[in-house]
Coordinates of C-alpha atoms in Angstrom, one line a residue:
M217 CA 126.4 63.8 115.8
Q218 CA 128.8 64.5 112.8
F219 CA 127.0 61.6 111.0
L220 CA 123.6 63.3 111.4
K221 CA 125.0 66.6 110.2
N222 CA 126.4 64.9 107.1
V223 CA 123.0 63.2 106.4
L224 CA 121.1 66.4 107.0
S225 CA 123.4 68.4 104.7
T226 CA 123.1 65.7 102.0
I227 CA 119.3 65.8 102.2
V228 CA 119.3 69.6 102.0
G229 CA 121.7 69.5 99.0
L230 CA 119.5 66.9 97.2
F231 CA 116.4 69.0 97.9
L232 CA 118.0 72.2 96.5
F233 CA 119.3 70.2 93.4
C234 CA 115.8 68.8 92.7
F235 CA 114.2 72.2 93.2
I236 CA 116.6 73.9 90.8
F237 CA 116.4 71.0 88.3
F238 CA 112.6 71.2 88.5
M239 CA 112.6 75.0 87.9
V240 CA 115.0 74.6 84.9
I241 CA 112.7 72.0 83.4
I242 CA 109.7 74.3 83.8
I243 CA 111.7 77.2 82.2
I244 CA 112.8 75.1 79.3
G245 CA 109.3 73.8 78.8
V246 CA 107.9 77.3 78.8
A247 CA 110.5 78.4 76.3
A248 CA 109.8 75.4 74.0
G249 CA 106.1 75.9 74.3
S250 CA 106.3 79.6 73.4
S251 CA 108.7 78.9 70.5
N252 CA 106.2 76.4 69.1
E253 CA 103.2 78.5 69.9
D254 CA 100.7 78.3 67.1
V255 CA 100.4 81.6 65.4
V256 CA 96.8 82.5 64.8
K257 CA 95.8 81.9 61.2
V258 CA 93.9 84.8 59.7
K259 CA 90.9 83.6 57.8
D260 CA 89.3 85.1 54.7
N261 CA 86.6 87.8 55.3
S262 CA 87.8 88.7 58.8
V263 CA 87.7 91.7 61.0
I264 CA 90.3 92.9 63.5
E265 CA 89.1 93.4 67.1
L266 CA 91.0 96.4 68.3
D267 CA 91.3 95.4 72.0
I268 CA 94.1 97.6 73.4
S269 CA 93.4 97.2 77.1
D270 CA 96.9 95.6 77.6
V271 CA 98.7 98.1 75.4
T272 CA 100.2 100.9 77.5
Q273 CA 103.7 101.6 76.0
D274 CA 105.1 102.4 72.6
Y275 CA 107.7 99.6 73.0
A276 CA 107.1 96.3 74.8
G277 CA 110.9 95.6 75.1
K278 CA 113.4 93.0 74.0
F279 CA 114.8 90.7 76.7
I280 CA 118.1 88.7 76.6
Y281 CA 118.5 86.0 79.2
K282 CA 122.1 85.2 80.3
D283 CA 122.8 81.4 80.0
F284 CA 119.3 80.8 78.7
S285 CA 119.3 82.1 75.1
M286 CA 116.3 80.0 74.3
L287 CA 114.2 82.4 76.5
D288 CA 115.3 85.5 74.5
S289 CA 112.1 87.3 73.6
E290 CA 110.8 90.4 71.8
P291 CA 107.2 91.0 73.1
K292 CA 104.8 92.3 70.4
E293 CA 102.5 94.2 72.7
G294 CA 103.7 97.8 72.1
L295 CA 101.7 100.5 70.4
T296 CA 104.3 100.6 67.6
D297 CA 103.5 97.0 66.9
V298 CA 99.8 97.7 66.8
L299 CA 100.3 100.6 64.4
N300 CA 102.4 98.5 62.1
A301 CA 99.8 95.8 62.1
I302 CA 97.0 98.2 61.1
E303 CA 99.3 99.5 58.3
A304 CA 99.7 95.9 57.1
A305 CA 95.9 95.2 57.4
K306 CA 95.2 98.0 55.0
D307 CA 96.5 95.9 52.1
D308 CA 95.6 92.5 53.6
K309 CA 92.8 91.1 51.4
K310 CA 91.6 88.8 54.2
I311 CA 90.9 91.8 56.5
K312 CA 87.6 93.7 55.7
G313 CA 87.5 96.1 58.7
I314 CA 88.3 96.9 62.3
T315 CA 86.0 96.9 65.3
L316 CA 86.3 98.8 68.6
T317 CA 84.1 97.2 71.2
N318 CA 83.9 98.7 74.7
T319 CA 87.5 100.0 74.5
N320 CA 89.2 100.5 77.8
S321 CA 92.3 102.3 76.8
F322 CA 95.2 103.4 79.1
L323 CA 97.0 105.2 76.2
G324 CA 98.1 108.8 76.6
M325 CA 96.7 111.5 74.4
A326 CA 99.6 111.6 71.9
Q327 CA 99.4 107.8 71.6
A328 CA 95.6 108.0 71.1
K329 CA 96.2 110.6 68.4
A330 CA 98.7 108.3 66.7
L331 CA 96.3 105.4 66.8
R332 CA 93.4 107.6 65.5
D333 CA 95.6 108.8 62.6
R334 CA 96.5 105.2 61.6
L335 CA 92.8 104.2 61.7
E336 CA 91.9 107.2 59.6
D337 CA 94.5 106.1 57.1
F338 CA 93.2 102.5 57.2
K339 CA 89.7 103.8 56.2
K340 CA 91.2 105.2 52.9
S341 CA 91.5 101.6 51.7
G342 CA 87.7 101.4 51.6
K343 CA 87.5 99.1 54.6
F344 CA 85.3 99.9 57.5
V345 CA 86.0 100.9 61.1
V346 CA 83.0 100.5 63.5
S347 CA 82.6 101.1 67.2
Y348 CA 80.3 100.1 70.1
A349 CA 80.3 101.0 73.8
D350 CA 78.0 100.5 76.7
S351 CA 79.3 104.0 77.7
F352 CA 82.1 106.3 76.6
S353 CA 84.7 108.0 78.7
Q354 CA 86.0 111.2 77.1
T355 CA 89.3 109.7 76.2
D356 CA 87.8 106.6 74.7
Y357 CA 85.3 108.7 72.8
Y358 CA 88.2 110.7 71.3
L359 CA 89.6 107.4 69.9
N360 CA 86.3 105.9 68.9
S361 CA 85.2 109.1 67.1
V362 CA 87.3 108.1 64.1
A363 CA 84.9 105.2 63.3
D364 CA 82.6 105.3 60.3
T365 CA 79.7 104.2 62.5
I366 CA 79.4 104.6 66.3
Y367 CA 77.0 102.5 68.3
L368 CA 76.0 103.4 71.9
N369 CA 73.9 101.3 74.3
P370 CA 70.4 102.8 74.5
I371 CA 70.8 103.3 78.2
G372 CA 74.4 104.2 78.0
S373 CA 76.1 107.6 78.5
L374 CA 78.8 109.7 76.9
D375 CA 81.2 111.8 78.9
F376 CA 81.9 115.0 76.9
K377 CA 82.5 118.0 79.0
G378 CA 86.0 119.5 78.3
L379 CA 89.1 119.3 80.4
S380 CA 89.8 120.4 84.0
S381 CA 92.8 120.2 86.5
E382 CA 92.7 120.0 90.2
V383 CA 95.6 120.8 92.5
M384 CA 95.8 120.1 96.2
F385 CA 97.8 122.3 98.6
F386 CA 99.6 121.2 101.8
K387 CA 101.0 124.3 103.4
D388 CA 98.6 124.2 106.4
L389 CA 99.0 120.4 106.7
Q390 CA 102.7 120.9 107.2
E391 CA 102.2 123.4 109.9
K392 CA 99.7 121.2 111.7
T393 CA 101.8 118.0 111.5
G394 CA 105.2 119.5 111.9
I395 CA 106.4 117.7 108.7
K396 CA 107.9 120.4 106.4
M397 CA 109.1 120.1 102.9
E398 CA 112.1 122.3 102.3
V399 CA 111.9 123.5 98.7
I400 CA 114.7 124.8 96.5
R401 CA 113.9 125.5 92.8
H402 CA 114.6 127.6 89.8
G403 CA 111.6 128.4 87.5
K404 CA 108.5 130.4 88.4
Y405 CA 106.4 127.8 86.6
K406 CA 108.1 124.8 88.4
S407 CA 104.9 124.2 90.2
A408 CA 105.5 120.6 91.5
V409 CA 106.6 122.2 94.7
E410 CA 104.0 125.0 94.9
P411 CA 101.5 122.9 97.0
F412 CA 104.2 122.9 99.8
L413 CA 104.6 126.7 99.7
S414 CA 101.1 128.1 99.4
N415 CA 97.4 127.4 100.0
E416 CA 96.4 128.6 96.6
M417 CA 97.5 128.5 92.9
S418 CA 100.0 131.1 91.8
P419 CA 99.0 133.3 88.8
E420 CA 101.9 131.8 86.8
N421 CA 100.7 128.2 87.4
R422 CA 97.1 129.1 86.7
E423 CA 98.1 130.7 83.4
Q424 CA 100.2 127.7 82.3
I425 CA 97.6 125.1 83.2
S426 CA 94.9 127.1 81.4
V427 CA 96.9 127.5 78.3
L428 CA 97.9 123.8 78.4
L429 CA 94.4 122.5 78.8
N430 CA 93.0 124.8 76.1
S431 CA 95.7 123.7 73.7
I432 CA 95.0 120.0 74.3
W433 CA 91.3 120.5 74.0
S434 CA 91.7 122.4 70.8
A435 CA 93.6 119.5 69.2
V436 CA 91.1 117.0 70.5
A437 CA 88.1 119.0 69.3
S438 CA 89.7 119.6 65.9
D439 CA 90.1 115.9 65.3
I440 CA 86.6 115.0 66.4
S441 CA 85.2 117.8 64.3
K442 CA 86.9 116.4 61.2
S443 CA 85.7 112.8 61.8
R444 CA 82.2 113.6 62.9
K445 CA 81.7 116.7 60.6
I446 CA 80.6 118.8 63.5
S447 CA 81.9 122.3 63.9
V448 CA 84.3 123.0 66.8
D449 CA 81.9 125.7 68.0
S450 CA 79.1 123.1 68.2
L451 CA 81.4 120.7 70.0
N452 CA 82.3 123.4 72.6
S453 CA 78.6 124.1 73.1
I454 CA 77.9 120.4 73.6
A455 CA 80.7 120.2 76.2
E456 CA 79.6 123.4 77.9
N457 CA 76.0 122.3 78.3
L458 CA 76.6 118.6 78.7
S459 CA 74.3 118.1 75.7
A460 CA 75.5 114.5 75.0
R461 CA 75.3 113.0 78.5
T462 CA 72.6 110.5 77.7
A463 CA 72.4 108.1 74.7
E464 CA 69.5 109.9 73.2
M465 CA 71.2 113.3 73.6
A466 CA 74.5 111.9 72.1
K467 CA 72.6 110.7 69.0
A468 CA 70.7 114.0 68.8
T469 CA 74.0 115.9 68.8
R470 CA 75.4 113.5 66.2
L471 CA 78.3 112.4 68.4
V472 CA 77.0 108.8 67.9
D473 CA 75.2 107.3 64.9
K474 CA 73.1 104.5 66.3
L475 CA 71.6 103.4 69.6
G476 CA 71.6 99.6 70.0
Y477 CA 72.8 96.7 72.0
E478 CA 76.0 94.8 71.4
D479 CA 74.2 91.9 69.6
E480 CA 72.7 94.5 67.1
F481 CA 76.2 95.9 66.6
H482 CA 77.5 92.4 65.7
N483 CA 74.5 91.9 63.4
G484 CA 75.5 95.1 61.6
I485 CA 79.0 93.6 61.1
R486 CA 77.6 90.4 59.8
K487 CA 75.5 92.4 57.2
A488 CA 78.7 94.2 56.1
L489 CA 80.5 90.9 55.7
K490 CA 77.5 89.2 54.1
V491 CA 77.4 86.6 56.8
K492 CA 74.1 85.0 57.9
K493 CA 72.7 86.2 61.2
E494 CA 73.0 82.7 62.8
E495 CA 76.6 82.3 61.8
D496 CA 79.7 83.7 63.6
Y497 CA 81.9 86.0 61.5
N498 CA 85.7 85.6 61.4
S499 CA 87.6 87.8 63.7
V500 CA 91.2 88.1 65.1
T501 CA 92.4 90.3 68.0
I502 CA 94.8 93.0 67.2
L503 CA 97.6 91.4 69.3
D504 CA 97.1 88.0 67.5
Y505 CA 97.2 89.8 64.2
V506 CA 100.5 91.5 65.3
K507 CA 102.0 88.1 65.8
A508 CA 100.7 86.8 62.5
N509 CA 102.5 89.7 60.7
A510 CA 105.7 89.6 62.8
L511 CA 107.7 88.1 60.0
S512 CA 107.2 91.0 57.5
D513 CA 110.4 92.9 58.6
L514 CA 112.4 89.7 58.6
L515 CA 111.4 89.0 55.0
S516 CA 112.3 92.4 53.8
A517 CA 115.2 92.6 51.4
A518 CA 116.3 96.0 52.7
K519 CA 119.8 96.0 54.2
D520 CA 119.7 99.6 55.5
K521 CA 118.2 100.2 59.0
I522 CA 116.9 103.1 61.0
A523 CA 117.4 102.5 64.7
V524 CA 114.5 103.5 66.9
I525 CA 115.6 103.8 70.5
Y526 CA 112.7 104.0 73.0
A527 CA 113.2 106.2 76.0
Q528 CA 110.1 105.7 78.1
G529 CA 109.4 106.3 81.7
E530 CA 111.1 108.4 84.4
I531 CA 114.8 109.1 84.1
M532 CA 116.8 107.4 86.9
G533 CA 120.3 106.2 87.5
G534 CA 121.4 102.7 86.7
E535 CA 120.7 100.3 83.8
G536 CA 117.1 101.1 83.3
D537 CA 114.1 99.0 82.4
I538 CA 111.1 99.0 80.2
N539 CA 109.5 101.6 82.5
I540 CA 112.6 103.5 83.5
I541 CA 115.2 105.4 81.4
G542 CA 118.6 104.6 82.7
E543 CA 121.9 105.8 81.3
G544 CA 123.1 102.2 81.1
A545 CA 120.6 101.0 78.5
M546 CA 120.6 104.3 76.7
R547 CA 124.4 104.4 76.3
E548 CA 124.5 100.8 75.2
S549 CA 121.7 101.4 72.6
L550 CA 123.2 104.5 71.2
K551 CA 126.7 102.9 71.0
K552 CA 125.3 99.8 69.2
A553 CA 123.4 101.9 66.7
R554 CA 126.2 104.2 65.8
E555 CA 128.7 101.3 65.4
D556 CA 126.3 99.3 63.2
K557 CA 127.3 100.0 59.6
D558 CA 123.8 99.1 58.4
V559 CA 122.1 101.7 60.6
K560 CA 122.0 104.9 58.6
A561 CA 120.2 107.1 61.2
I562 CA 118.7 107.0 64.7
V563 CA 115.3 108.1 66.0
L564 CA 115.0 108.6 69.7
R565 CA 111.4 108.1 70.7
V566 CA 110.8 109.9 74.0
D567 CA 107.9 109.4 76.4
S568 CA 109.1 110.8 79.7
P569 CA 108.3 113.3 82.4
G570 CA 112.0 113.7 83.2
G571 CA 113.7 112.8 86.4
D572 CA 117.3 112.8 87.6
A573 CA 119.3 115.8 86.3
L574 CA 122.7 114.0 86.2
T575 CA 121.3 111.0 84.3
S576 CA 119.7 113.4 81.8
E577 CA 123.1 115.0 81.3
L578 CA 124.8 111.7 80.7
I579 CA 122.3 110.7 78.1
W580 CA 122.6 114.1 76.4
R581 CA 126.4 113.6 76.2
E582 CA 126.0 110.2 74.6
I583 CA 123.7 111.7 72.0
E584 CA 126.4 114.4 71.3
I585 CA 128.9 111.6 70.7
T586 CA 126.5 109.7 68.4
K587 CA 125.6 112.8 66.3
K588 CA 129.2 113.0 65.2
K589 CA 128.7 109.7 63.4
K590 CA 125.0 109.5 62.5
P591 CA 121.9 111.8 62.4
V592 CA 119.7 111.7 65.5
V593 CA 116.1 112.7 65.2
V594 CA 113.6 112.9 68.1
S595 CA 110.0 111.8 68.1
M596 CA 108.1 112.9 71.2
G597 CA 105.2 110.8 72.5
N598 CA 102.8 111.7 75.3
L599 CA 105.5 113.4 77.3
A600 CA 109.0 114.9 76.6
A601 CA 109.1 117.3 79.5
S602 CA 111.9 118.6 81.7
G603 CA 114.6 115.8 81.7
G604 CA 112.6 114.3 78.8
Y605 CA 113.3 117.5 76.9
Y606 CA 116.9 117.7 78.1
I607 CA 117.7 114.4 76.3
S608 CA 115.8 115.7 73.2
C609 CA 117.1 119.2 72.8
N610 CA 120.3 118.4 70.8
A611 CA 118.7 116.3 68.1
S612 CA 119.0 117.1 64.4
R613 CA 115.2 117.6 64.3
I614 CA 112.4 117.3 66.8
F615 CA 108.9 116.0 66.0
A616 CA 106.0 116.1 68.4
E617 CA 102.2 115.4 68.3
P618 CA 99.9 118.5 68.8
N619 CA 99.0 117.2 72.2
T620 CA 102.4 116.1 73.3
I621 CA 103.4 117.7 76.6
T622 CA 106.9 119.1 76.5
G623 CA 109.1 121.9 77.8
S624 CA 109.2 122.2 81.6
I625 CA 112.8 123.5 81.5
G626 CA 113.5 124.0 85.1
V627 CA 115.1 122.4 88.2
F628 CA 113.9 121.7 91.8
G629 CA 114.8 119.9 94.9
V630 CA 112.5 118.9 97.8
L631 CA 114.0 118.0 101.2
P632 CA 111.6 116.6 103.9
N633 CA 112.2 118.0 107.4
F634 CA 110.9 116.4 110.5
T635 CA 112.1 118.9 113.1
G636 CA 108.6 120.2 113.9
I637 CA 107.0 116.7 114.4
S638 CA 110.0 115.3 116.3
N639 CA 110.0 118.3 118.7
K640 CA 106.3 117.8 119.3
M641 CA 107.1 114.2 120.2
G642 CA 109.7 115.3 122.7
I643 CA 112.7 114.4 120.4
H644 CA 115.5 117.0 120.2
T645 CA 118.7 116.8 118.1
E646 CA 122.1 118.4 118.4
Q647 CA 125.2 117.9 116.3
V648 CA 129.0 117.9 116.9
S649 CA 131.3 118.3 113.9
T650 CA 134.9 118.9 113.0
H651 CA 134.0 121.4 110.2
S652 CA 131.1 123.7 109.7
N653 CA 129.7 121.8 106.7
A654 CA 130.5 118.3 107.9
A655 CA 127.0 117.3 108.9
G656 CA 125.4 118.3 105.7
Y657 CA 121.6 118.3 105.7
S658 CA 119.7 116.6 108.6
L659 CA 116.0 115.6 108.6
F660 CA 115.9 116.5 112.3
T661 CA 117.4 120.0 112.4
P662 CA 116.1 123.2 110.7
L663 CA 117.6 123.9 107.3
Q664 CA 120.3 126.4 107.8
D665 CA 120.6 129.5 105.5
K666 CA 124.1 128.5 104.6
T667 CA 123.1 125.0 103.5
R668 CA 120.1 126.4 101.6
N669 CA 122.3 128.8 99.7
I670 CA 124.7 126.0 98.8
I671 CA 121.8 123.8 97.5
Q672 CA 120.3 126.8 95.7
E673 CA 123.7 127.5 94.0
S674 CA 123.7 123.9 92.8
I675 CA 120.1 124.2 91.4
E676 CA 121.0 127.5 89.7
D677 CA 124.1 125.8 88.1
I678 CA 122.0 122.9 86.8
Y679 CA 119.4 125.3 85.4
S680 CA 122.0 127.3 83.7
T681 CA 123.5 124.2 82.1
F682 CA 120.1 123.0 81.1
V683 CA 119.2 126.3 79.4
N684 CA 122.6 126.4 77.6
R685 CA 122.1 122.9 76.4
V686 CA 118.8 123.9 74.9
A687 CA 120.1 127.1 73.5
T688 CA 122.9 125.3 71.7
G689 CA 120.7 122.5 70.4
R690 CA 117.9 124.8 69.2
K691 CA 120.2 127.6 67.9
M692 CA 118.7 130.1 70.3
T693 CA 120.2 132.6 72.8
F694 CA 120.2 131.9 76.5
E695 CA 117.8 134.8 76.9
Q696 CA 115.4 133.4 74.3
V697 CA 115.3 130.0 76.0
D698 CA 115.1 131.5 79.5
A699 CA 112.0 133.4 78.4
I700 CA 110.1 130.2 77.6
A701 CA 111.7 128.1 80.2
Q702 CA 111.3 128.8 84.0
G703 CA 109.7 125.3 84.3
R704 CA 106.8 126.2 82.0
V705 CA 105.0 123.3 80.3
W706 CA 103.9 123.5 76.6
T707 CA 101.9 121.4 74.2
G708 CA 103.5 120.2 71.0
S709 CA 101.5 122.8 69.0
D710 CA 102.7 125.7 71.1
A711 CA 106.3 124.3 71.2
V712 CA 106.5 124.5 67.4
K713 CA 105.5 128.2 67.7
N714 CA 108.1 129.0 70.3
G715 CA 111.0 127.0 68.7
L716 CA 111.3 124.1 71.2
V717 CA 110.0 121.7 68.5
D718 CA 110.6 121.7 64.7
E719 CA 107.6 120.0 63.3
L720 CA 104.3 118.3 64.2
G721 CA 104.2 114.6 63.3
G722 CA 104.4 111.1 64.8
L723 CA 107.0 108.4 64.8
D724 CA 106.4 107.6 61.1
E725 CA 107.3 111.1 60.1
A726 CA 110.4 111.1 62.3
V727 CA 111.6 107.8 60.9
A728 CA 111.0 109.1 57.3
Y729 CA 113.0 112.3 58.0
A730 CA 115.8 110.3 59.7
A731 CA 116.0 108.0 56.6
K732 CA 116.2 111.2 54.4
L733 CA 119.2 112.4 56.5
G734 CA 120.7 108.9 56.3
K735 CA 120.3 109.0 52.5
T736 CA 118.3 105.8 52.3
D737 CA 114.9 105.1 50.8
S738 CA 114.9 101.3 51.3
Y739 CA 115.1 100.3 55.0
T740 CA 113.7 98.5 58.0
T741 CA 113.5 99.7 61.5
Q742 CA 115.4 98.1 64.5
A743 CA 114.1 98.7 68.0
Y744 CA 116.3 99.3 71.1
P745 CA 117.1 98.9 73.9
Q746 CA 117.4 95.3 74.9
F747 CA 117.4 94.4 78.5
E748 CA 119.5 91.6 80.1
R749 CA 117.9 89.2 82.5
S750 CA 119.4 86.5 84.7
V751 CA 118.2 83.2 86.1
D752 CA 117.6 85.0 89.4
D753 CA 115.3 87.4 87.6
I754 CA 113.4 84.4 86.2
L755 CA 113.1 82.7 89.6
K756 CA 111.9 86.0 91.2
S757 CA 109.2 86.4 88.6
L758 CA 108.0 82.8 89.3
S759 CA 107.7 83.4 93.0
G760 CA 103.9 82.9 93.0
M761 CA 101.4 80.6 91.5
P762 CA 100.6 80.1 88.7
F763 CA 104.2 80.3 87.5
A764 CA 103.3 82.2 84.3
K765 CA 102.4 85.3 86.3
T766 CA 104.8 87.9 87.6
K767 CA 104.4 89.7 90.9
E768 CA 103.5 92.8 89.0
E769 CA 100.7 91.0 87.3
F770 CA 99.4 89.7 90.6
I771 CA 99.4 93.3 92.1
K772 CA 97.6 94.6 89.0
E773 CA 94.9 92.0 89.4
E774 CA 94.4 92.8 93.0
V775 CA 94.4 96.6 93.0
G776 CA 93.6 97.4 89.4
Q777 CA 95.7 99.2 86.6
E778 CA 95.1 102.7 87.9
N779 CA 96.0 101.9 91.5
Y780 CA 99.0 100.0 90.4
K781 CA 100.3 103.1 88.5
M782 CA 99.8 105.1 91.7
I783 CA 101.8 102.5 93.8
E784 CA 104.6 102.7 91.2
R785 CA 104.7 106.5 91.3
I786 CA 104.9 106.5 95.1
R787 CA 107.7 103.9 95.0
R788 CA 109.7 105.9 92.4
A789 CA 109.2 109.2 94.3
S790 CA 110.7 107.6 97.4
Q791 CA 113.8 106.7 95.4
L792 CA 114.5 110.3 94.1
R793 CA 117.9 111.6 94.9
G794 CA 119.6 114.9 94.0
A795 CA 118.3 117.7 91.8
Q796 CA 115.4 116.8 89.6
T797 CA 114.5 117.9 86.1
I798 CA 111.0 116.4 86.1
M799 CA 107.5 117.4 85.1
P800 CA 105.8 119.7 87.7
Y801 CA 102.8 117.5 87.9
E802 CA 101.2 114.4 86.3
I803 CA 98.5 115.0 83.7
T804 CA 96.0 112.2 83.0
I805 CA 93.2 113.0 80.5
R806 CA 90.1 110.9 81.0

C-alpha cells in the first residue's frame, strides 16, 4: 500500500512539474513574441484610421511582474497615448489625414472633448479629417462633428435631440418586499439615496440635474456650432423638433455634408490622396500608429520630467488597479515622484466618481506631504466628484474641461435592513449583549434611534472634515464651501464660476502649468502608477482558452461592453463599506 502511495505521489508531482514547466514556456514564448513584435511601418501618403472602440481610459497602465521582468509592459491603449500620437501625426510627412469610420466610442464627454480639440488642432496643419457613419449616436456625432467632411449613409439616421435624465424610485418596493434601505446622509443634494426615501424627485435634485444637463448641452452645442458653422439657436431648434433624424433631414440642416455609402466615402479619400479608384490607399490604425511612435519620448534629450499620476475609477481601500483608485498605488506613486530628482512637478489626472471616505482622506494626506517638496496640479477628466474632488481640492491649481462633472461634496451611508421580509417569512430575531452598544447594527432588527444617531454623528464629522479640507485648499471659508456643497454636482464651467476649479483646460494645459511651477521648459512626462503582478495573476488570467484572453475579455465578448460595465458596478457596490463620498448617480451621455 505504501508503495502505491509513493508511486501515486510521484506521478502527481511529475504532472504538476510538467504543467508548471509548460505554462512557464508559454509565458516566456508570449513575452519573447511580444518583445519582437513587428512594429507597423507607416508608409508614405497614409491616413490614420481613428478606431477608438477599445480606448476607454486615459491611462492603460504599466505592469511589473515579480520574478518575470521580461513580461513587464506598458500598454499603449490609453486616450493619452492616442492624443500624443495625433500630435505627432500633425508633423509627420507620411500622414495626410485622419478618418473616422463608424466610430463606436465608449469615451466620456470630457474625453470626447479632449479628442475633438486635438483633431481640431491637427486640422491646422492643412491635413484633412473626414468622417463616415451608417448612423450616428448623439455622443459619436459630437466627436465626428469636428470633421471637415461628414458622410452619412443615405438610409442612415442621426440622433440629435438634447439630453435627458431618468431616475427610478423604490420607496413602495421596499414596503411591499420588506427590504428597507436605512439611509444616513449629509447634503440636501446627495440624491444617490433619494430613491429609497421618496416616490418622486425632490426640488433640489430636479434643480441640480436640470442645471447640470443644460450646462453640458451648452458646451456640446457650442463646440458643434463652431465646427459646423451653425448657430446654437439653430442647433437647439433642430434638437427640439428632431429635424435631423433622417439622412435627408440631417443634410438639409447641414449637420452632415454628403449622403453616400462607405465605398463612396473611401473613393473620396482616394481622390484626396490622388490614388486610383482600383487601388487601395495606405492606412494605419491609430493604435498601431501609437506603437510606431512610442520611441519619441525615449529619444528626447530632456532630463527634466513632469510626473502624471492617473487616478481613475472608484476610490476603494487596498492597493488599487487600473480601474480602482487604492491608497497603496497612489501613495507609492506620489512617493516615487517626489523623491525623483528629475521630476520637477506632478500632475494628478483624476477621473473618479469618488468612493471610500477614509481612502480619500489618506490620499489627500499623501498629496499634502508631496506638496511640501514639489508642486501638484490637478487635471480633471470626465469625473472628479465627491471623493474624486476630495483628492483634488488641495492642489496648487485645478484644471477641468467644460463638461467635467465635479463637486458632489457630501457624505452618505446606506444600510440594508431585512427585518420586514424576515418577519414575513416567519423569522424573528432577538439579541443578548453585555453592553448596550455591543451588537452594533444588525440586518435583522430595526435600526435603533441610538445607533442611527451614532452613525449620523460619524457622517456629520466626515462632512465637516471634507468641507474644511476644501475650504483650506481653495482658500474659502467653511460657509462659502458649505453653500455650494451639500452633495451638489457641478460641471467644470460652473465650478470655475463658484471657485471649485481654477481654470478650464485639458491635461496638456495642466502639464504646461505644472512645468511652469517646476521652472522647466524642456521636459518629458512620466506616467504613474505601475501595478505589480505575480505568477499567480498570470495563471489566473490564462484560466481559459485561448490563453491570450483574460476572463474579463471573455465576459465582455459574451455580454457586451455596456453590460460588462453594469456587472462591474454591481460587484463594486456590493463591496462598499463605511461612509461614502461618492457621486450621487452615474451619468452616461449617449
